[in-house]
Amino acid sequence: MVVCLGRGGHDWRPRRRFTQRPPRARSKKLWCLDLWPPWPLSETVFSSSLLERGCVLPNLSVLWVIFFVLLLTFVVDRLLLRPVLDVIRKREEAIESAGELARRSATEAQAATAEFERKMSAARAEIYREMDEMRRAALGQRAEIVAETRAEAEAAVASAARQLQAEAEDARRRLDAEAQALGAAAAERILGRKAS
C-alpha cells in the first residue's frame, strides 16, 4: 500500500485549527513510503512534461533495477535456493530409504511371525501326538494290568474255591465218619451191645 505524504512527512490535507487562518501553501511534490525508491517519485522516474501529456516513460534507472533484480535472483538461487533444495532432496531420499527399510523390516517380521506360528503349531501337534501315544500306551498297560490282576484274582478265587471245596469234602467225610462213629456209639449205648 502506498501512502503519499508531503515533504515534511505529514498528511498534505489541511487540518482545522482553532484560528481560521488559511492553510499555508505546501509543495505538491509527493513522497512515497514504499521501500523503493526513497526519493520523490515525480522528480526522477517521470519527467514533468510527460506527466502533463499523460505519457509515462521509464527512466534508465529502471534498467538498473531490472539488472540488480536479475543479479539478486541469480545469487539467491546459487547461494540459498539450490543448497536448501539439495538438503530437502537428500532428506526426502533419506525418508524414502527409511520407509523402504521399515517396509522391508515389517515384511521380515511378518515372515518371522508366520514361521514362528508354523513351528509352534507343528510343535503343538507333535506334543499332542506324543501325549496321545503315551495315553494309548498307558491305557494298554492299564488293560494288561487289569487283565493280569483279574486273572490272578480269578486264579486266587478258583484256588480258594477248590481249597474250600476240598476242605468241605474233607469236613463232610469227617462229619460222615464222626456221624457214623457217634451213631454206632449211640446205638451201642442204647442197645447195650455193639451194632454190626
CSV table of N, CA and C in Angstrom, one decimal, residues 28-189:
chain,number,residue,atom,x,y,z
A,28,LYS,N,3.6,20.4,-3.9
A,28,LYS,CA,2.8,19.4,-4.5
A,28,LYS,C,3.6,18.1,-4.9
A,29,LYS,N,4.9,18.2,-4.6
A,29,LYS,CA,5.7,17.0,-4.8
A,29,LYS,C,5.4,16.0,-3.7
A,30,LEU,N,5.2,14.8,-4.2
A,30,LEU,CA,4.8,13.7,-3.2
A,30,LEU,C,6.0,12.8,-3.0
A,31,TRP,N,6.0,12.3,-1.8
A,31,TRP,CA,7.0,11.3,-1.4
A,31,TRP,C,6.2,10.0,-1.2
A,32,CYS,N,6.9,8.9,-1.6
A,32,CYS,CA,6.3,7.6,-1.4
A,32,CYS,C,6.9,6.9,-0.2
A,33,LEU,N,6.0,6.2,0.6
A,33,LEU,CA,6.5,5.5,1.7
A,33,LEU,C,6.9,4.1,1.4
A,34,ASP,N,6.8,3.7,0.1
A,34,ASP,CA,7.3,2.4,-0.3
A,34,ASP,C,8.8,2.3,0.1
A,35,LEU,N,9.3,1.1,0.1
A,35,LEU,CA,10.7,0.9,0.4
A,35,LEU,C,11.6,1.4,-0.7
A,36,TRP,N,11.1,1.4,-1.9
A,36,TRP,CA,12.0,1.8,-3.0
A,36,TRP,C,11.2,2.7,-4.0
A,37,PRO,N,11.6,3.7,-4.5
A,37,PRO,CA,12.9,4.5,-4.3
A,37,PRO,C,12.6,5.5,-3.1
A,38,PRO,N,13.6,5.9,-2.4
A,38,PRO,CA,13.4,6.8,-1.3
A,38,PRO,C,13.5,8.3,-1.7
A,39,TRP,N,13.3,8.6,-2.9
A,39,TRP,CA,13.3,10.0,-3.3
A,39,TRP,C,12.0,10.3,-4.0
A,40,PRO,N,11.7,11.5,-4.2
A,40,PRO,CA,10.4,11.9,-4.8
A,40,PRO,C,10.2,11.2,-6.1
A,41,LEU,N,9.0,10.6,-6.2
A,41,LEU,CA,8.7,9.8,-7.4
A,41,LEU,C,8.6,10.7,-8.7
A,42,SER,N,8.0,11.9,-8.5
A,42,SER,CA,7.8,12.8,-9.6
A,42,SER,C,9.1,13.4,-10.2
A,43,GLU,N,10.2,13.4,-9.4
A,43,GLU,CA,11.4,14.1,-9.8
A,43,GLU,C,12.2,13.2,-10.7
A,44,THR,N,12.3,11.9,-10.4
A,44,THR,CA,13.3,11.0,-11.1
A,44,THR,C,12.7,10.2,-12.1
A,45,VAL,N,11.6,9.5,-11.9
A,45,VAL,CA,11.1,8.5,-12.8
A,45,VAL,C,10.4,9.1,-14.0
A,46,PHE,N,9.6,10.1,-13.7
A,46,PHE,CA,8.8,10.7,-14.7
A,46,PHE,C,9.2,12.1,-15.0
A,47,SER,N,9.3,12.5,-16.2
A,47,SER,CA,9.5,13.9,-16.4
A,47,SER,C,8.2,14.7,-16.3
A,48,SER,N,8.3,16.0,-16.0
A,48,SER,CA,7.1,16.7,-15.8
A,48,SER,C,6.3,16.9,-17.1
A,49,SER,N,7.0,17.1,-18.2
A,49,SER,CA,6.3,17.2,-19.5
A,49,SER,C,5.6,16.0,-19.9
A,50,LEU,N,6.1,14.8,-19.6
A,50,LEU,CA,5.4,13.6,-19.9
A,50,LEU,C,4.2,13.4,-19.0
A,51,LEU,N,4.4,13.8,-17.7
A,51,LEU,CA,3.3,13.7,-16.8
A,51,LEU,C,2.1,14.6,-17.3
A,52,GLU,N,2.4,15.8,-17.8
A,52,GLU,CA,1.4,16.7,-18.2
A,52,GLU,C,0.7,16.2,-19.4
A,53,ARG,N,1.4,15.5,-20.3
A,53,ARG,CA,0.8,15.0,-21.5
A,53,ARG,C,0.1,13.7,-21.2
A,54,GLY,N,0.3,13.0,-20.1
A,54,GLY,CA,-0.3,11.8,-19.7
A,54,GLY,C,0.5,10.6,-20.2
A,55,CYS,N,1.7,10.8,-20.7
A,55,CYS,CA,2.5,9.6,-21.1
A,55,CYS,C,3.5,9.3,-20.0
A,56,VAL,N,3.7,8.0,-19.8
A,56,VAL,CA,4.7,7.6,-18.8
A,56,VAL,C,5.8,6.8,-19.5
A,57,LEU,N,7.0,7.3,-19.4
A,57,LEU,CA,8.1,6.6,-20.0
A,57,LEU,C,9.1,6.4,-18.8
A,58,PRO,N,9.7,5.1,-18.7
A,58,PRO,CA,10.6,4.9,-17.6
A,58,PRO,C,12.0,5.5,-17.9
A,59,ASN,N,12.6,5.8,-16.8
A,59,ASN,CA,14.0,6.3,-16.9
A,59,ASN,C,15.0,5.2,-17.1
A,60,LEU,N,16.2,5.4,-17.3
A,60,LEU,CA,17.2,4.4,-17.4
A,60,LEU,C,17.5,3.7,-16.1
A,61,SER,N,17.1,4.3,-15.0
A,61,SER,CA,17.3,3.6,-13.7
A,61,SER,C,16.5,2.4,-13.5
A,62,VAL,N,15.4,2.3,-14.3
A,62,VAL,CA,14.6,1.0,-14.3
A,62,VAL,C,15.4,-0.1,-14.8
A,63,LEU,N,16.2,0.1,-15.8
A,63,LEU,CA,17.1,-0.9,-16.3
A,63,LEU,C,18.1,-1.4,-15.3
A,64,TRP,N,18.6,-0.5,-14.5
A,64,TRP,CA,19.5,-0.9,-13.4
A,64,TRP,C,18.7,-1.7,-12.4
A,65,VAL,N,17.5,-1.3,-12.1
A,65,VAL,CA,16.7,-2.1,-11.1
A,65,VAL,C,16.5,-3.5,-11.6
A,66,ILE,N,16.1,-3.6,-12.9
A,66,ILE,CA,15.9,-4.9,-13.5
A,66,ILE,C,17.2,-5.8,-13.5
A,67,PHE,N,18.3,-5.1,-13.8
A,67,PHE,CA,19.6,-5.8,-13.7
A,67,PHE,C,19.9,-6.3,-12.3
A,68,PHE,N,19.7,-5.5,-11.3
A,68,PHE,CA,20.0,-5.9,-9.9
A,68,PHE,C,19.1,-6.9,-9.4
A,69,VAL,N,17.8,-6.9,-9.9
A,69,VAL,CA,16.8,-7.9,-9.5
A,69,VAL,C,17.3,-9.3,-10.1
A,70,LEU,N,17.7,-9.2,-11.4
A,70,LEU,CA,18.1,-10.5,-12.0
A,70,LEU,C,19.4,-11.0,-11.3
A,71,LEU,N,20.3,-10.1,-11.0
A,71,LEU,CA,21.6,-10.5,-10.3
A,71,LEU,C,21.3,-11.1,-9.0
A,72,LEU,N,20.4,-10.4,-8.2
A,72,LEU,CA,20.0,-10.9,-6.9
A,72,LEU,C,19.3,-12.3,-7.0
A,73,THR,N,18.5,-12.4,-8.1
A,73,THR,CA,17.8,-13.7,-8.3
A,73,THR,C,18.8,-14.8,-8.5
A,74,PHE,N,19.8,-14.5,-9.3
A,74,PHE,CA,20.9,-15.5,-9.6
A,74,PHE,C,21.7,-15.8,-8.4
A,75,VAL,N,22.0,-14.8,-7.6
A,75,VAL,CA,22.8,-15.0,-6.4
A,75,VAL,C,22.0,-15.8,-5.3
A,76,VAL,N,20.8,-15.4,-5.2
A,76,VAL,CA,19.9,-16.1,-4.2
A,76,VAL,C,19.7,-17.6,-4.6
A,77,ASP,N,19.6,-17.8,-5.9
A,77,ASP,CA,19.4,-19.2,-6.4
A,77,ASP,C,20.6,-20.0,-6.2
A,78,ARG,N,21.8,-19.4,-6.4
A,78,ARG,CA,23.1,-20.2,-6.3
A,78,ARG,C,23.4,-20.4,-4.8
A,79,LEU,N,23.2,-19.3,-4.0
A,79,LEU,CA,23.7,-19.4,-2.6
A,79,LEU,C,22.7,-19.9,-1.6
A,80,LEU,N,21.4,-19.8,-1.9
A,80,LEU,CA,20.4,-20.1,-0.9
A,80,LEU,C,19.5,-21.2,-1.4
A,81,LEU,N,18.8,-21.0,-2.6
A,81,LEU,CA,17.8,-22.0,-3.0
A,81,LEU,C,18.4,-23.3,-3.4
A,82,ARG,N,19.4,-23.4,-4.1
A,82,ARG,CA,20.0,-24.7,-4.5
A,82,ARG,C,20.5,-25.5,-3.3
A,83,PRO,N,21.2,-24.9,-2.4
A,83,PRO,CA,21.6,-25.7,-1.2
A,83,PRO,C,20.4,-26.2,-0.4
A,84,VAL,N,19.4,-25.3,-0.2
A,84,VAL,CA,18.2,-25.7,0.5
A,84,VAL,C,17.5,-26.8,-0.2
A,85,LEU,N,17.4,-26.7,-1.5
A,85,LEU,CA,16.7,-27.7,-2.3
A,85,LEU,C,17.5,-29.0,-2.2
A,86,ASP,N,18.8,-28.9,-2.2
A,86,ASP,CA,19.6,-30.2,-2.1
A,86,ASP,C,19.4,-30.8,-0.8
A,87,VAL,N,19.4,-30.0,0.3
A,87,VAL,CA,19.1,-30.6,1.6
A,87,VAL,C,17.7,-31.2,1.7
A,88,ILE,N,16.7,-30.6,1.1
A,88,ILE,CA,15.4,-31.1,1.1
A,88,ILE,C,15.3,-32.4,0.3
A,89,ARG,N,16.0,-32.4,-0.9
A,89,ARG,CA,16.1,-33.7,-1.7
A,89,ARG,C,16.8,-34.8,-0.9
A,90,LYS,N,17.9,-34.5,-0.3
A,90,LYS,CA,18.6,-35.5,0.5
A,90,LYS,C,17.7,-36.0,1.6
A,91,ARG,N,17.0,-35.1,2.3
A,91,ARG,CA,16.1,-35.6,3.4
A,91,ARG,C,15.0,-36.4,2.8
A,92,GLU,N,14.4,-36.1,1.7
A,92,GLU,CA,13.4,-36.9,1.1
A,92,GLU,C,13.9,-38.3,0.7
A,93,GLU,N,15.1,-38.3,0.2
A,93,GLU,CA,15.7,-39.6,-0.1
A,93,GLU,C,16.0,-40.4,1.1
A,94,ALA,N,16.4,-39.8,2.2
A,94,ALA,CA,16.6,-40.5,3.5
A,94,ALA,C,15.3,-41.0,4.0
A,95,ILE,N,14.2,-40.2,3.9
A,95,ILE,CA,12.9,-40.6,4.4
A,95,ILE,C,12.4,-41.8,3.5
A,96,GLU,N,12.6,-41.7,2.2
A,96,GLU,CA,12.2,-42.8,1.4
A,96,GLU,C,13.0,-44.1,1.7
A,97,SER,N,14.3,-43.9,1.9
A,97,SER,CA,15.1,-45.2,2.2
A,97,SER,C,14.7,-45.7,3.6
A,98,ALA,N,14.4,-44.8,4.5
A,98,ALA,CA,13.9,-45.2,5.9
A,98,ALA,C,12.6,-45.9,5.7
A,99,GLY,N,11.7,-45.4,4.9
A,99,GLY,CA,10.4,-46.0,4.7
A,99,GLY,C,10.6,-47.4,4.0
A,100,GLU,N,11.5,-47.5,3.1
A,100,GLU,CA,11.7,-48.8,2.4
A,100,GLU,C,12.3,-49.8,3.4
A,101,LEU,N,13.2,-49.3,4.3
A,101,LEU,CA,13.8,-50.2,5.3
A,101,LEU,C,12.7,-50.6,6.3
A,102,ALA,N,11.8,-49.7,6.7
A,102,ALA,CA,10.7,-50.0,7.6
A,102,ALA,C,9.8,-51.0,6.9
A,103,ARG,N,9.5,-50.8,5.6
A,103,ARG,CA,8.6,-51.8,5.0
A,103,ARG,C,9.3,-53.2,4.9
A,104,ARG,N,10.6,-53.2,4.6
A,104,ARG,CA,11.3,-54.5,4.5
A,104,ARG,C,11.3,-55.1,5.9
A,105,SER,N,11.6,-54.3,6.9
A,105,SER,CA,11.6,-54.9,8.3
A,105,SER,C,10.2,-55.4,8.7
A,106,ALA,N,9.2,-54.7,8.3
A,106,ALA,CA,7.8,-55.2,8.6
A,106,ALA,C,7.5,-56.5,7.9
A,107,THR,N,8.0,-56.6,6.6
A,107,THR,CA,7.8,-57.9,5.9
A,107,THR,C,8.6,-59.0,6.5
A,108,GLU,N,9.8,-58.7,6.9
A,108,GLU,CA,10.6,-59.8,7.5
A,108,GLU,C,10.0,-60.2,8.9
A,109,ALA,N,9.5,-59.2,9.6
A,109,ALA,CA,8.9,-59.5,10.9
A,109,ALA,C,7.6,-60.3,10.7
A,110,GLN,N,6.8,-60.0,9.7
A,110,GLN,CA,5.6,-60.8,9.4
A,110,GLN,C,6.0,-62.3,9.0
A,111,ALA,N,7.1,-62.4,8.2
A,111,ALA,CA,7.6,-63.7,7.8
A,111,ALA,C,8.1,-64.5,9.0
A,112,ALA,N,8.8,-63.8,9.9
A,112,ALA,CA,9.3,-64.5,11.1
A,112,ALA,C,8.2,-64.9,12.0
A,113,THR,N,7.1,-64.0,12.1
A,113,THR,CA,6.0,-64.4,12.9
A,113,THR,C,5.2,-65.6,12.3
A,114,ALA,N,5.1,-65.6,11.0
A,114,ALA,CA,4.4,-66.7,10.4
A,114,ALA,C,5.2,-68.0,10.6
A,115,GLU,N,6.6,-67.9,10.4
A,115,GLU,CA,7.4,-69.1,10.7
A,115,GLU,C,7.3,-69.5,12.1
A,116,PHE,N,7.3,-68.6,13.0
A,116,PHE,CA,7.2,-69.0,14.5
A,116,PHE,C,5.9,-69.6,14.7
A,117,GLU,N,4.8,-69.1,14.2
A,117,GLU,CA,3.5,-69.7,14.4
A,117,GLU,C,3.4,-71.1,13.7
A,118,ARG,N,4.1,-71.3,12.6
A,118,ARG,CA,4.1,-72.6,11.9
A,118,ARG,C,4.8,-73.6,12.8
A,119,LYS,N,6.0,-73.2,13.3
A,119,LYS,CA,6.8,-74.1,14.2
A,119,LYS,C,6.1,-74.4,15.5
A,120,MET,N,5.4,-73.4,16.0
A,120,MET,CA,4.6,-73.6,17.3
A,120,MET,C,3.5,-74.6,17.0
A,121,SER,N,2.8,-74.4,15.9
A,121,SER,CA,1.7,-75.3,15.6
A,121,SER,C,2.2,-76.7,15.4
A,122,ALA,N,3.4,-76.9,14.7
A,122,ALA,CA,4.0,-78.2,14.5
A,122,ALA,C,4.4,-78.8,15.8
A,123,ALA,N,5.0,-78.0,16.7
A,123,ALA,CA,5.5,-78.5,18.0
A,123,ALA,C,4.3,-78.9,18.8
A,124,ARG,N,3.2,-78.1,18.8
A,124,ARG,CA,2.0,-78.4,19.5
A,124,ARG,C,1.4,-79.7,19.0
A,125,ALA,N,1.4,-79.9,17.7
A,125,ALA,CA,0.8,-81.1,17.1
A,125,ALA,C,1.7,-82.3,17.5
A,126,GLU,N,3.0,-82.1,17.5
A,126,GLU,CA,3.9,-83.2,18.0
A,126,GLU,C,3.7,-83.6,19.4
A,127,ILE,N,3.5,-82.5,20.3
A,127,ILE,CA,3.3,-82.8,21.7
A,127,ILE,C,2.0,-83.5,21.9
A,128,TYR,N,0.9,-83.1,21.2
A,128,TYR,CA,-0.4,-83.7,21.3
A,128,TYR,C,-0.3,-85.2,20.8
A,129,ARG,N,0.5,-85.4,19.7
A,129,ARG,CA,0.6,-86.8,19.2
A,129,ARG,C,1.4,-87.7,20.2
A,130,GLU,N,2.5,-87.1,20.8
A,130,GLU,CA,3.2,-87.9,21.8
A,130,GLU,C,2.3,-88.1,23.1
A,131,MET,N,1.5,-87.1,23.5
A,131,MET,CA,0.6,-87.3,24.6
A,131,MET,C,-0.4,-88.4,24.3
A,132,ASP,N,-0.9,-88.4,23.0
A,132,ASP,CA,-1.9,-89.4,22.7
A,132,ASP,C,-1.3,-90.8,22.7
A,133,GLU,N,0.0,-90.9,22.1
A,133,GLU,CA,0.7,-92.2,22.2
A,133,GLU,C,0.9,-92.6,23.6
A,134,MET,N,1.3,-91.7,24.5
A,134,MET,CA,1.5,-92.0,25.9
A,134,MET,C,0.2,-92.5,26.5
A,135,ARG,N,-0.9,-91.8,26.2
A,135,ARG,CA,-2.2,-92.1,26.8
A,135,ARG,C,-2.6,-93.5,26.3
A,136,ARG,N,-2.4,-93.8,25.0
A,136,ARG,CA,-2.7,-95.1,24.5
A,136,ARG,C,-1.8,-96.2,25.2
A,137,ALA,N,-0.5,-95.9,25.3
A,137,ALA,CA,0.4,-96.9,26.0
A,137,ALA,C,-0.1,-97.1,27.4
A,138,ALA,N,-0.4,-96.0,28.1
A,138,ALA,CA,-0.9,-96.1,29.5
A,138,ALA,C,-2.2,-96.9,29.5
A,139,LEU,N,-3.1,-96.6,28.6
A,139,LEU,CA,-4.3,-97.4,28.6
A,139,LEU,C,-4.1,-98.9,28.3
A,140,GLY,N,-3.1,-99.2,27.4
A,140,GLY,CA,-2.7,-100.6,27.1
A,140,GLY,C,-2.1,-101.2,28.3
A,141,GLN,N,-1.2,-100.5,29.0
A,141,GLN,CA,-0.6,-101.1,30.2
A,141,GLN,C,-1.7,-101.3,31.3
A,142,ARG,N,-2.6,-100.3,31.4
A,142,ARG,CA,-3.7,-100.5,32.4
A,142,ARG,C,-4.5,-101.7,32.1
A,143,ALA,N,-4.8,-101.9,30.8
A,143,ALA,CA,-5.6,-103.0,30.4
A,143,ALA,C,-4.9,-104.3,30.7
A,144,GLU,N,-3.6,-104.3,30.4
A,144,GLU,CA,-2.8,-105.5,30.7
A,144,GLU,C,-2.8,-105.8,32.2
A,145,ILE,N,-2.5,-104.7,33.0
A,145,ILE,CA,-2.5,-104.8,34.5
A,145,ILE,C,-3.9,-105.3,35.0
A,146,VAL,N,-4.9,-104.7,34.5
A,146,VAL,CA,-6.3,-105.2,34.9
A,146,VAL,C,-6.5,-106.6,34.5
A,147,ALA,N,-6.1,-107.0,33.3
A,147,ALA,CA,-6.3,-108.4,32.9
A,147,ALA,C,-5.4,-109.3,33.8
A,148,GLU,N,-4.2,-108.9,34.0
A,148,GLU,CA,-3.3,-109.8,34.9
A,148,GLU,C,-4.0,-109.9,36.3
A,149,THR,N,-4.4,-108.7,36.8
A,149,THR,CA,-5.0,-108.7,38.2
A,149,THR,C,-6.3,-109.5,38.2
A,150,ARG,N,-7.1,-109.4,37.1
A,150,ARG,CA,-8.3,-110.2,37.0
A,150,ARG,C,-8.0,-111.7,37.0
A,151,ALA,N,-7.0,-112.0,36.1
A,151,ALA,CA,-6.6,-113.4,36.0
A,151,ALA,C,-6.1,-113.9,37.4
A,152,GLU,N,-5.2,-113.1,38.0
A,152,GLU,CA,-4.7,-113.5,39.3
A,152,GLU,C,-5.9,-113.7,40.3
A,153,ALA,N,-6.8,-112.7,40.3
A,153,ALA,CA,-7.9,-112.8,41.2
A,153,ALA,C,-8.8,-114.0,40.9
A,154,GLU,N,-9.0,-114.2,39.6
A,154,GLU,CA,-9.8,-115.4,39.3
A,154,GLU,C,-9.1,-116.7,39.6
A,155,ALA,N,-7.8,-116.7,39.4
A,155,ALA,CA,-7.0,-117.9,39.8
A,155,ALA,C,-7.1,-118.0,41.3
A,156,ALA,N,-6.9,-116.9,42.1
A,156,ALA,CA,-7.0,-117.0,43.5
A,156,ALA,C,-8.4,-117.4,44.0
A,157,VAL,N,-9.4,-116.9,43.3
A,157,VAL,CA,-10.8,-117.3,43.7
A,157,VAL,C,-11.0,-118.8,43.4
A,158,ALA,N,-10.5,-119.2,42.2
A,158,ALA,CA,-10.6,-120.6,41.8
A,158,ALA,C,-9.9,-121.5,42.8
A,159,SER,N,-8.6,-121.1,43.1
A,159,SER,CA,-7.8,-121.9,44.1
A,159,SER,C,-8.5,-121.9,45.4
A,160,ALA,N,-9.0,-120.7,45.8
A,160,ALA,CA,-9.7,-120.7,47.1
A,160,ALA,C,-11.0,-121.6,47.1
A,161,ALA,N,-11.7,-121.5,45.9
A,161,ALA,CA,-12.9,-122.3,45.8
A,161,ALA,C,-12.5,-123.8,45.8
A,162,ARG,N,-11.4,-124.2,45.1
A,162,ARG,CA,-11.0,-125.6,45.1
A,162,ARG,C,-10.6,-126.0,46.6
A,163,GLN,N,-9.9,-125.1,47.2
A,163,GLN,CA,-9.4,-125.4,48.6
A,163,GLN,C,-10.6,-125.5,49.5
A,164,LEU,N,-11.6,-124.6,49.3
A,164,LEU,CA,-12.8,-124.6,50.1
A,164,LEU,C,-13.6,-125.9,49.8
A,165,GLN,N,-13.7,-126.3,48.6
A,165,GLN,CA,-14.4,-127.5,48.2
A,165,GLN,C,-13.7,-128.7,48.8
A,166,ALA,N,-12.4,-128.7,48.7
A,166,ALA,CA,-11.6,-129.8,49.3
A,166,ALA,C,-11.8,-129.9,50.8
A,167,GLU,N,-11.7,-128.7,51.4
A,167,GLU,CA,-12.0,-128.7,52.9
A,167,GLU,C,-13.4,-129.1,53.2
A,168,ALA,N,-14.3,-128.7,52.4
A,168,ALA,CA,-15.7,-129.0,52.6
A,168,ALA,C,-15.9,-130.6,52.4
A,169,GLU,N,-15.2,-131.1,51.4
A,169,GLU,CA,-15.3,-132.6,51.2
A,169,GLU,C,-14.7,-133.3,52.4
A,170,ASP,N,-13.5,-132.8,52.8
A,170,ASP,CA,-12.8,-133.4,54.0
A,170,ASP,C,-13.7,-133.3,55.2
A,171,ALA,N,-14.3,-132.1,55.4
A,171,ALA,CA,-15.2,-131.9,56.6
A,171,ALA,C,-16.4,-132.8,56.5
A,172,ARG,N,-16.9,-133.0,55.3
A,172,ARG,CA,-18.1,-133.9,55.1
A,172,ARG,C,-17.7,-135.3,55.4
A,173,ARG,N,-16.5,-135.7,54.9
A,173,ARG,CA,-16.1,-137.1,55.2
A,173,ARG,C,-15.9,-137.3,56.7
A,174,ARG,N,-15.3,-136.3,57.3
A,174,ARG,CA,-15.0,-136.4,58.7
A,174,ARG,C,-16.4,-136.4,59.5
A,175,LEU,N,-17.3,-135.5,59.0
A,175,LEU,CA,-18.6,-135.5,59.7
A,175,LEU,C,-19.3,-136.8,59.4
A,176,ASP,N,-19.2,-137.4,58.2
A,176,ASP,CA,-19.8,-138.7,58.0
A,176,ASP,C,-19.2,-139.7,58.9
A,177,ALA,N,-17.8,-139.7,59.0
A,177,ALA,CA,-17.2,-140.7,59.8
A,177,ALA,C,-17.5,-140.5,61.3
A,178,GLU,N,-17.5,-139.2,61.7
A,178,GLU,CA,-17.9,-138.9,63.1
A,178,GLU,C,-19.4,-139.3,63.3
A,179,ALA,N,-20.2,-139.0,62.3
A,179,ALA,CA,-21.6,-139.3,62.5
A,179,ALA,C,-21.8,-140.8,62.6
A,180,GLN,N,-21.1,-141.5,61.8
A,180,GLN,CA,-21.2,-143.0,61.9
A,180,GLN,C,-20.6,-143.5,63.2
A,181,ALA,N,-19.5,-142.9,63.7
A,181,ALA,CA,-19.0,-143.3,64.9
A,181,ALA,C,-19.9,-142.9,66.1
A,182,LEU,N,-20.5,-141.7,66.0
A,182,LEU,CA,-21.4,-141.3,67.0
A,182,LEU,C,-22.7,-142.2,67.0
A,183,GLY,N,-23.1,-142.4,65.8
A,183,GLY,CA,-24.3,-143.3,65.6
A,183,GLY,C,-24.1,-144.7,66.2
A,184,ALA,N,-22.9,-145.2,66.0
A,184,ALA,CA,-22.5,-146.5,66.5
A,184,ALA,C,-22.4,-146.5,68.0
A,185,ALA,N,-21.8,-145.4,68.5
A,185,ALA,CA,-21.7,-145.2,69.9
A,185,ALA,C,-23.0,-145.1,70.6
A,186,ALA,N,-23.9,-144.3,69.9
A,186,ALA,CA,-25.2,-144.1,70.5
A,186,ALA,C,-26.0,-145.4,70.5
A,187,ALA,N,-25.9,-146.1,69.4
A,187,ALA,CA,-26.6,-147.4,69.3
A,187,ALA,C,-26.0,-148.4,70.3
A,188,GLU,N,-24.8,-148.3,70.5
A,188,GLU,CA,-24.2,-149.2,71.5
A,188,GLU,C,-24.7,-148.9,72.9
A,189,ARG,N,-24.8,-147.7,73.2
A,189,ARG,CA,-25.2,-147.3,74.5
A,189,ARG,C,-26.7,-147.6,74.6
